[in-house]
DNA sequence: CGCACCCCCTGCCGGC
DNA sequence: TGCCGGCAGGGGGTGC
């Protein structure tokens, strides 16, 4: 579910809610996530203090006082919600962390595609193998142009490859390619420099706008306080098959590529 | 190495 | 009304 804007929104929530807190207890109710949780997970976390809440791509990185990093990926349906320890656990509350201030952080993940682990900075780098941050200067025309020359894949697949650029998923790939005026199925190497430049610029504009609207909530994404985002109301193409393009009125088309639904306007995108 | 295909898991929705 | 297939924002493994 969550792509970069949603994970960044959760990061902001968590920074306000858990930064500086100690971890009192860790209850693992269901260790079977995307990979089984390490048996030492709870013991490793307990007693530590949270001194940093950062994000890399779609991963949250919670920095601990012993220089280890608590790595979290929300998969498709993962939620991190702050609440009271008195609340009865809900269905799919897999991990419950109580904090020094008496609050608790619940990890709920219906489909269990999420991931949690604790490791060193080097471990985390090796586990994730991520490309550049799309909102950093490193994601530039020069960078994407070079990446695009090395592949026969469609531009949408390149943008969704986390080893190339970290954080773009299925929604924002369609949305940013609409803003760039480039069809998702275009073989990446056929893009002109001008088109690659528009893709880079559209990526930054769309992701920043989505963060401003606290992400997109289609079915189950919520931030740390349980609030939905509103960017779904501004989708130009995603999940709008057959509906009129907001720019030209033509019906938005859907196609499947790489097993994922892809949306575009046949006249605005070339 | 790249890439197509299939899998992981639960829930919802539309069609019959 | 009920069942069944398809689909969903994630990643990863396999075989070619």
Short mmCIF file of C-alpha atoms (C1' of nucleotides) in Angstrom, two decimals:
data_model
loop_
_atom_site.label_atom_id
_atom_site.label_comp_id
_atom_site.label_asym_id
_atom_site.label_seq_id
_atom_site.Cartn_x
_atom_site.Cartn_y
_atom_site.Cartn_z
CA UNK A 1 0.00 0.00 0.00
CA UNK A 2 2.16 2.75 1.22
CA UNK A 3 4.55 4.42 -1.16
CA UNK A 4 7.01 7.19 -0.33
CA UNK A 5 4.43 9.91 0.49
CA UNK A 6 2.52 7.64 2.86
CA UNK A 7 5.69 6.37 4.56
CA UNK A 8 6.98 9.95 4.88
CA UNK A 9 3.66 10.96 6.50
CA UNK A 10 3.90 8.07 8.97
CA UNK A 11 7.51 9.06 9.68
CA UNK A 12 6.41 12.58 10.58
CA UNK A 13 3.66 11.25 12.87
CA UNK A 14 6.04 8.87 14.60
CA UNK A 15 8.73 11.49 15.01
CA UNK A 16 6.31 13.59 17.05
CA UNK A 17 4.87 10.61 18.94
CA UNK A 18 7.76 8.28 19.78
CA UNK A 19 11.05 10.22 19.39
CA UNK A 20 12.97 10.20 22.69
CA UNK A 21 10.80 7.47 24.20
CA UNK A 22 12.20 4.32 25.74
CA UNK A 23 10.86 0.92 24.70
CA UNK A 24 9.43 -0.81 27.76
CA UNK A 25 7.98 -4.06 26.40
CA UNK A 26 7.65 -5.72 23.00
CA UNK A 27 4.85 -8.23 22.46
CA UNK A 28 5.02 -10.34 19.30
CA UNK A 29 1.59 -11.81 18.69
CA UNK A 30 2.28 -13.02 15.14
CA UNK A 31 5.88 -13.44 13.94
CA UNK A 32 4.93 -14.62 10.43
CA UNK A 33 5.46 -11.48 8.35
CA UNK A 34 6.98 -11.43 4.86
CA UNK A 35 9.93 -13.12 6.49
CA UNK A 36 9.51 -14.68 9.94
CA UNK A 37 10.47 -12.23 12.65
CA UNK A 38 13.85 -12.99 14.23
CA UNK A 39 13.27 -14.89 17.52
CA UNK A 40 15.45 -12.31 19.30
CA UNK A 41 13.46 -9.36 17.92
CA UNK A 42 11.61 -8.48 21.13
CA UNK A 43 14.67 -8.91 23.37
CA UNK A 44 16.82 -6.80 21.05
CA UNK A 45 14.38 -3.88 21.11
CA UNK A 46 13.37 -3.92 24.77
CA UNK A 47 15.12 -1.35 26.96
CA UNK A 48 16.38 0.78 24.05
CA UNK A 49 15.62 4.46 23.55
CA UNK A 50 14.41 5.90 20.22
CA UNK A 51 16.75 8.67 19.08
CA UNK A 52 15.89 9.05 15.39
CA UNK A 53 12.93 8.38 13.06
CA UNK A 54 13.96 8.51 9.42
CA UNK A 55 12.89 7.11 6.08
CA UNK A 56 14.69 5.62 3.09
CA UNK A 57 12.49 4.77 0.09
CA UNK A 58 9.47 2.94 1.49
CA UNK A 59 11.37 1.87 4.62
CA UNK A 60 11.10 3.46 8.05
CA UNK A 61 14.33 3.45 10.04
CA UNK A 62 14.00 3.92 13.78
CA UNK A 63 17.43 4.76 15.21
CA UNK A 64 18.21 3.31 18.65
CA UNK A 65 20.59 4.47 21.39
CA UNK A 66 23.01 1.59 20.73
CA UNK A 67 23.43 2.61 17.04
CA UNK A 68 21.27 -0.25 15.81
CA UNK A 69 18.38 0.46 13.46
CA UNK A 70 14.84 -0.86 13.77
CA UNK A 71 13.88 -1.35 10.12
CA UNK A 72 10.19 -1.36 9.19
CA UNK A 73 8.48 -1.91 5.83
CA UNK A 74 4.69 -1.60 5.75
CA UNK A 75 4.15 -3.87 2.73
CA UNK A 76 0.68 -3.36 1.28
CA UNK A 77 -1.48 -3.10 4.40
CA UNK A 78 0.85 -2.25 7.28
CA UNK A 79 -0.18 0.40 9.81
CA UNK A 80 1.64 1.83 12.82
CA UNK A 81 -0.85 3.34 15.25
CA UNK A 82 -0.34 5.02 18.60
CA UNK A 83 -2.84 4.20 21.31
CA UNK A 84 -3.42 3.24 24.89
CA UNK A 85 -2.17 -0.11 26.24
CA UNK A 86 -5.67 -0.70 27.64
CA UNK A 87 -7.20 -1.14 24.18
CA UNK A 88 -7.99 -4.72 23.28
CA UNK A 89 -5.77 -5.81 20.40
CA UNK A 90 -7.55 -5.72 17.05
CA UNK A 91 -7.53 -8.39 14.40
CA UNK A 92 -4.09 -8.42 12.71
CA UNK A 93 -2.35 -6.43 15.47
CA UNK A 94 0.88 -8.43 15.17
CA UNK A 95 3.33 -6.47 17.30
CA UNK A 96 2.61 -4.23 20.29
CA UNK A 97 5.36 -2.01 21.69
CA UNK A 98 4.82 -0.14 24.95
CA UNK A 99 6.74 3.09 25.50
CA UNK A 100 8.14 4.92 28.52
CA UNK A 101 5.33 7.48 28.40
CA UNK A 102 2.69 4.76 28.82
CA UNK A 103 1.49 4.90 25.22
CA UNK A 104 1.76 1.90 22.94
CA UNK A 105 2.63 1.50 19.28
CA UNK A 106 0.66 -1.21 17.47
CA UNK A 107 1.76 -2.77 14.18
CA UNK A 108 -1.30 -3.99 12.28
CA UNK A 109 -0.87 -5.73 8.91
CA UNK A 110 -3.79 -7.61 7.37
CA UNK A 111 -1.86 -9.27 4.57
CA UNK A 112 1.44 -9.69 6.45
CA UNK A 113 3.56 -8.45 3.52
CA UNK A 114 5.39 -6.11 5.89
CA UNK A 115 8.86 -6.58 7.32
CA UNK A 116 10.59 -5.81 10.61
CA UNK A 117 14.19 -6.37 11.64
CA UNK A 118 16.91 -4.84 13.79
CA UNK A 119 20.46 -4.46 12.55
CA UNK A 120 23.47 -2.22 12.04
CA UNK A 121 23.63 0.50 9.42
CA UNK A 122 25.63 -1.90 7.24
CA UNK A 123 23.02 -4.66 7.70
CA UNK A 124 20.23 -2.31 6.69
CA UNK A 125 22.08 -1.14 3.59
CA UNK A 126 22.71 -4.73 2.55
CA UNK A 127 19.13 -5.85 3.24
CA UNK A 128 17.48 -3.05 1.31
CA UNK A 129 19.84 -2.25 -1.62
CA UNK A 130 18.06 0.96 -2.54
CA UNK A 131 18.72 3.47 -5.30
CA UNK A 132 18.72 7.24 -4.86
CA UNK A 133 16.03 9.21 -3.04
CA UNK A 134 13.68 10.73 -5.63
CA UNK A 135 13.42 14.03 -3.73
CA UNK A 136 17.18 14.44 -3.40
CA UNK A 137 19.41 16.23 -5.93
CA UNK A 138 20.95 12.81 -6.71
CA UNK A 139 17.79 11.98 -8.66
CA UNK A 140 18.59 14.18 -11.63
CA UNK A 141 18.27 14.22 -15.41
CA UNK A 142 21.89 13.07 -15.61
CA UNK A 143 21.24 10.13 -13.25
CA UNK A 144 18.00 8.86 -14.80
CA UNK A 145 19.32 9.39 -18.34
CA UNK A 146 22.24 7.09 -17.54
CA UNK A 147 19.95 4.43 -15.96
CA UNK A 148 17.59 4.57 -18.93
CA UNK A 149 20.40 3.80 -21.39
CA UNK A 150 21.11 0.49 -19.64
CA UNK A 151 17.76 -1.21 -20.05
CA UNK A 152 15.12 -2.47 -22.47
CA UNK A 153 12.34 -2.12 -19.90
CA UNK A 154 9.37 0.22 -20.01
CA UNK A 155 9.85 3.56 -18.23
CA UNK A 156 7.23 2.66 -15.60
CA UNK A 157 9.14 -0.46 -14.59
CA UNK A 158 12.38 1.52 -14.32
CA UNK A 159 10.71 4.09 -12.02
CA UNK A 160 9.29 1.31 -9.83
CA UNK A 161 12.65 -0.48 -9.55
CA UNK A 162 13.70 0.33 -5.97
CA UNK A 163 17.36 -0.27 -6.88
CA UNK A 164 17.19 2.63 -9.33
CA UNK A 165 15.09 5.12 -7.36
CA UNK A 166 13.60 4.33 -3.96
CA UNK A 167 9.98 4.93 -2.99
CA UNK A 168 7.90 5.07 -6.18
CA UNK A 169 5.13 2.46 -6.35
CA UNK A 170 2.21 1.66 -8.61
CA UNK A 171 0.05 4.71 -7.88
CA UNK A 172 2.69 7.42 -8.14
CA UNK A 173 4.33 5.83 -11.20
CA UNK A 174 1.09 6.27 -13.16
CA UNK A 175 0.44 9.73 -11.71
CA UNK A 176 3.91 11.14 -12.38
CA UNK A 177 4.04 9.76 -15.94
CA UNK A 178 0.75 11.54 -16.64
CA UNK A 179 2.25 14.80 -15.39
CA UNK A 180 5.32 14.17 -17.52
CA UNK A 181 3.19 13.46 -20.62
CA UNK A 182 4.93 10.11 -21.19
CA UNK A 183 3.14 6.76 -21.69
CA UNK A 184 3.98 4.13 -19.07
CA UNK A 185 4.68 1.51 -21.75
CA UNK A 186 7.33 3.56 -23.58
CA UNK A 187 10.58 1.62 -23.72
CA UNK A 188 12.76 3.74 -21.45
CA UNK A 189 15.69 3.99 -23.86
CA UNK A 190 13.47 5.64 -26.51
CA UNK A 191 12.77 8.67 -24.30
CA UNK A 192 14.38 11.95 -25.39
CA UNK A 193 16.47 13.94 -22.91
CA UNK A 194 13.62 16.41 -22.71
CA UNK A 195 11.19 13.62 -21.77
CA UNK A 196 13.53 12.16 -19.14
CA UNK A 197 13.87 15.66 -17.73
CA UNK A 198 10.10 16.00 -17.53
CA UNK A 199 9.87 12.62 -15.76
CA UNK A 200 12.41 13.69 -13.13
CA UNK A 201 10.65 16.99 -12.57
CA UNK A 202 7.16 15.37 -12.45
CA UNK A 203 8.39 12.81 -9.92
CA UNK A 204 9.45 15.52 -7.50
CA UNK A 205 6.32 17.63 -8.05
CA UNK A 206 3.88 14.73 -7.60
CA UNK A 207 5.62 13.23 -4.56
CA UNK A 208 5.86 16.62 -2.83
CA UNK A 209 2.22 17.38 -3.56
CA UNK A 210 1.18 13.96 -2.22
CA UNK A 211 3.20 14.48 0.98
CA UNK A 212 1.50 17.85 1.42
CA UNK A 213 -1.86 16.03 1.31
CA UNK A 214 -0.61 13.38 3.76
CA UNK A 215 -0.58 10.61 1.15
CA UNK A 216 -3.35 8.59 -0.49
CA UNK A 217 -5.88 6.45 1.40
CA UNK A 218 -7.58 4.04 -0.98
CA UNK A 219 -8.68 1.34 1.41
CA UNK A 220 -6.59 1.04 4.53
CA UNK A 221 -3.68 3.46 4.72
CA UNK A 222 -3.66 5.58 7.91
CA UNK A 223 -0.92 7.70 9.46
CA UNK A 224 0.41 7.24 13.02
CA UNK A 225 -2.57 9.01 14.51
CA UNK A 226 -5.07 6.95 12.52
CA UNK A 227 -5.84 9.77 10.06
CA UNK A 228 -6.31 9.09 6.33
CA UNK A 229 -4.60 11.11 3.58
CA UNK A 230 -6.48 12.96 0.83
CA UNK A 231 -4.27 12.76 -2.25
CA UNK A 232 -6.58 10.10 -3.76
CA UNK A 233 -9.02 12.95 -4.44
CA UNK A 234 -6.41 14.48 -6.73
CA UNK A 235 -5.55 11.39 -8.80
CA UNK A 236 -5.37 12.35 -12.49
CA UNK A 237 -5.30 8.78 -13.85
CA UNK A 238 -4.91 6.13 -11.13
CA UNK A 239 -8.07 4.01 -10.75
CA UNK A 240 -9.88 6.25 -13.25
CA UNK A 241 -10.33 3.82 -16.17
CA UNK A 242 -13.03 5.08 -18.56
CA UNK A 243 -13.40 8.38 -16.74
CA UNK A 244 -12.66 11.64 -18.55
CA UNK A 245 -9.10 12.98 -18.42
CA UNK A 246 -9.09 16.09 -16.26
CA UNK A 247 -7.04 17.87 -18.92
CA UNK A 248 -8.55 16.83 -22.27
CA UNK A 249 -11.71 14.84 -21.49
CA UNK A 250 -10.57 11.67 -23.26
CA UNK A 251 -11.33 8.37 -21.49
CA UNK A 252 -8.48 7.20 -19.24
CA UNK A 253 -7.14 3.80 -20.32
CA UNK A 254 -6.00 0.88 -18.16
CA UNK A 255 -3.49 -1.75 -19.14
CA UNK A 256 -1.69 -4.46 -17.20
CA UNK A 257 2.11 -4.42 -17.21
CA UNK A 258 4.31 -6.41 -14.94
CA UNK A 259 1.10 -7.76 -13.42
CA UNK A 260 0.12 -4.30 -12.15
CA UNK A 261 -2.70 -2.05 -13.30
CA UNK A 262 -1.39 0.95 -15.18
CA UNK A 263 -3.41 4.03 -16.11
CA UNK A 264 -2.79 6.74 -18.69
CA UNK A 265 -4.45 9.29 -20.97
CA UNK A 266 -4.00 8.27 -24.63
CA UNK A 267 -3.91 11.87 -25.87
CA UNK A 268 -2.03 13.70 -23.11
CA UNK A 269 0.69 11.03 -22.92
CA UNK A 270 2.93 10.09 -25.86
"C1'" DC B 1 22.57 -9.93 -15.73
"C1'" DG B 2 17.48 -9.03 -17.35
"C1'" DC B 3 12.94 -10.35 -17.43
"C1'" DA B 4 8.41 -12.98 -17.35
"C1'" DC B 5 5.97 -15.48 -14.29
"C1'" DC B 6 4.43 -17.06 -9.99
"C1'" DC B 7 4.14 -16.82 -5.04
"C1'" DC B 8 3.32 -14.88 -0.43
"C1'" DC B 9 -1.69 -13.25 2.51
"C1'" DT B 10 -6.43 -11.48 3.62
"C1'" DG B 11 -10.47 -8.98 2.32
"C1'" DC B 12 -13.62 -6.87 -0.76
"C1'" DC B 13 -16.36 -6.38 -4.77
"C1'" DG B 14 -18.83 -7.56 -8.92
"C1'" DG B 15 -20.85 -11.08 -11.74
"C1'" DC B 16 -23.45 -15.05 -12.14
"C1'" DT C 1 -28.63 -14.82 -1.17
"C1'" DG C 2 -24.24 -17.16 -1.83
"C1'" DC C 3 -20.28 -18.59 -4.05
"C1'" DC C 4 -16.19 -17.71 -6.94
"C1'" DG C 5 -12.81 -15.35 -9.46
"C1'" DG C 6 -10.31 -11.25 -9.86
"C1'" DC C 7 -8.01 -7.68 -7.87
"C1'" DA C 8 -5.47 -4.71 -4.30
"C1'" DG C 9 -0.67 0.64 -2.76
"C1'" DG C 10 4.45 -4.49 -1.36
"C1'" DG C 11 8.65 -7.52 -2.47
"C1'" DG C 12 11.15 -11.88 -3.74
"C1'" DG C 13 12.32 -16.31 -5.84
"C1'" DT C 14 12.78 -19.21 -9.92
"C1'" DG C 15 13.80 -20.59 -14.46
"C1'" DC C 16 14.97 -19.27 -18.92
#
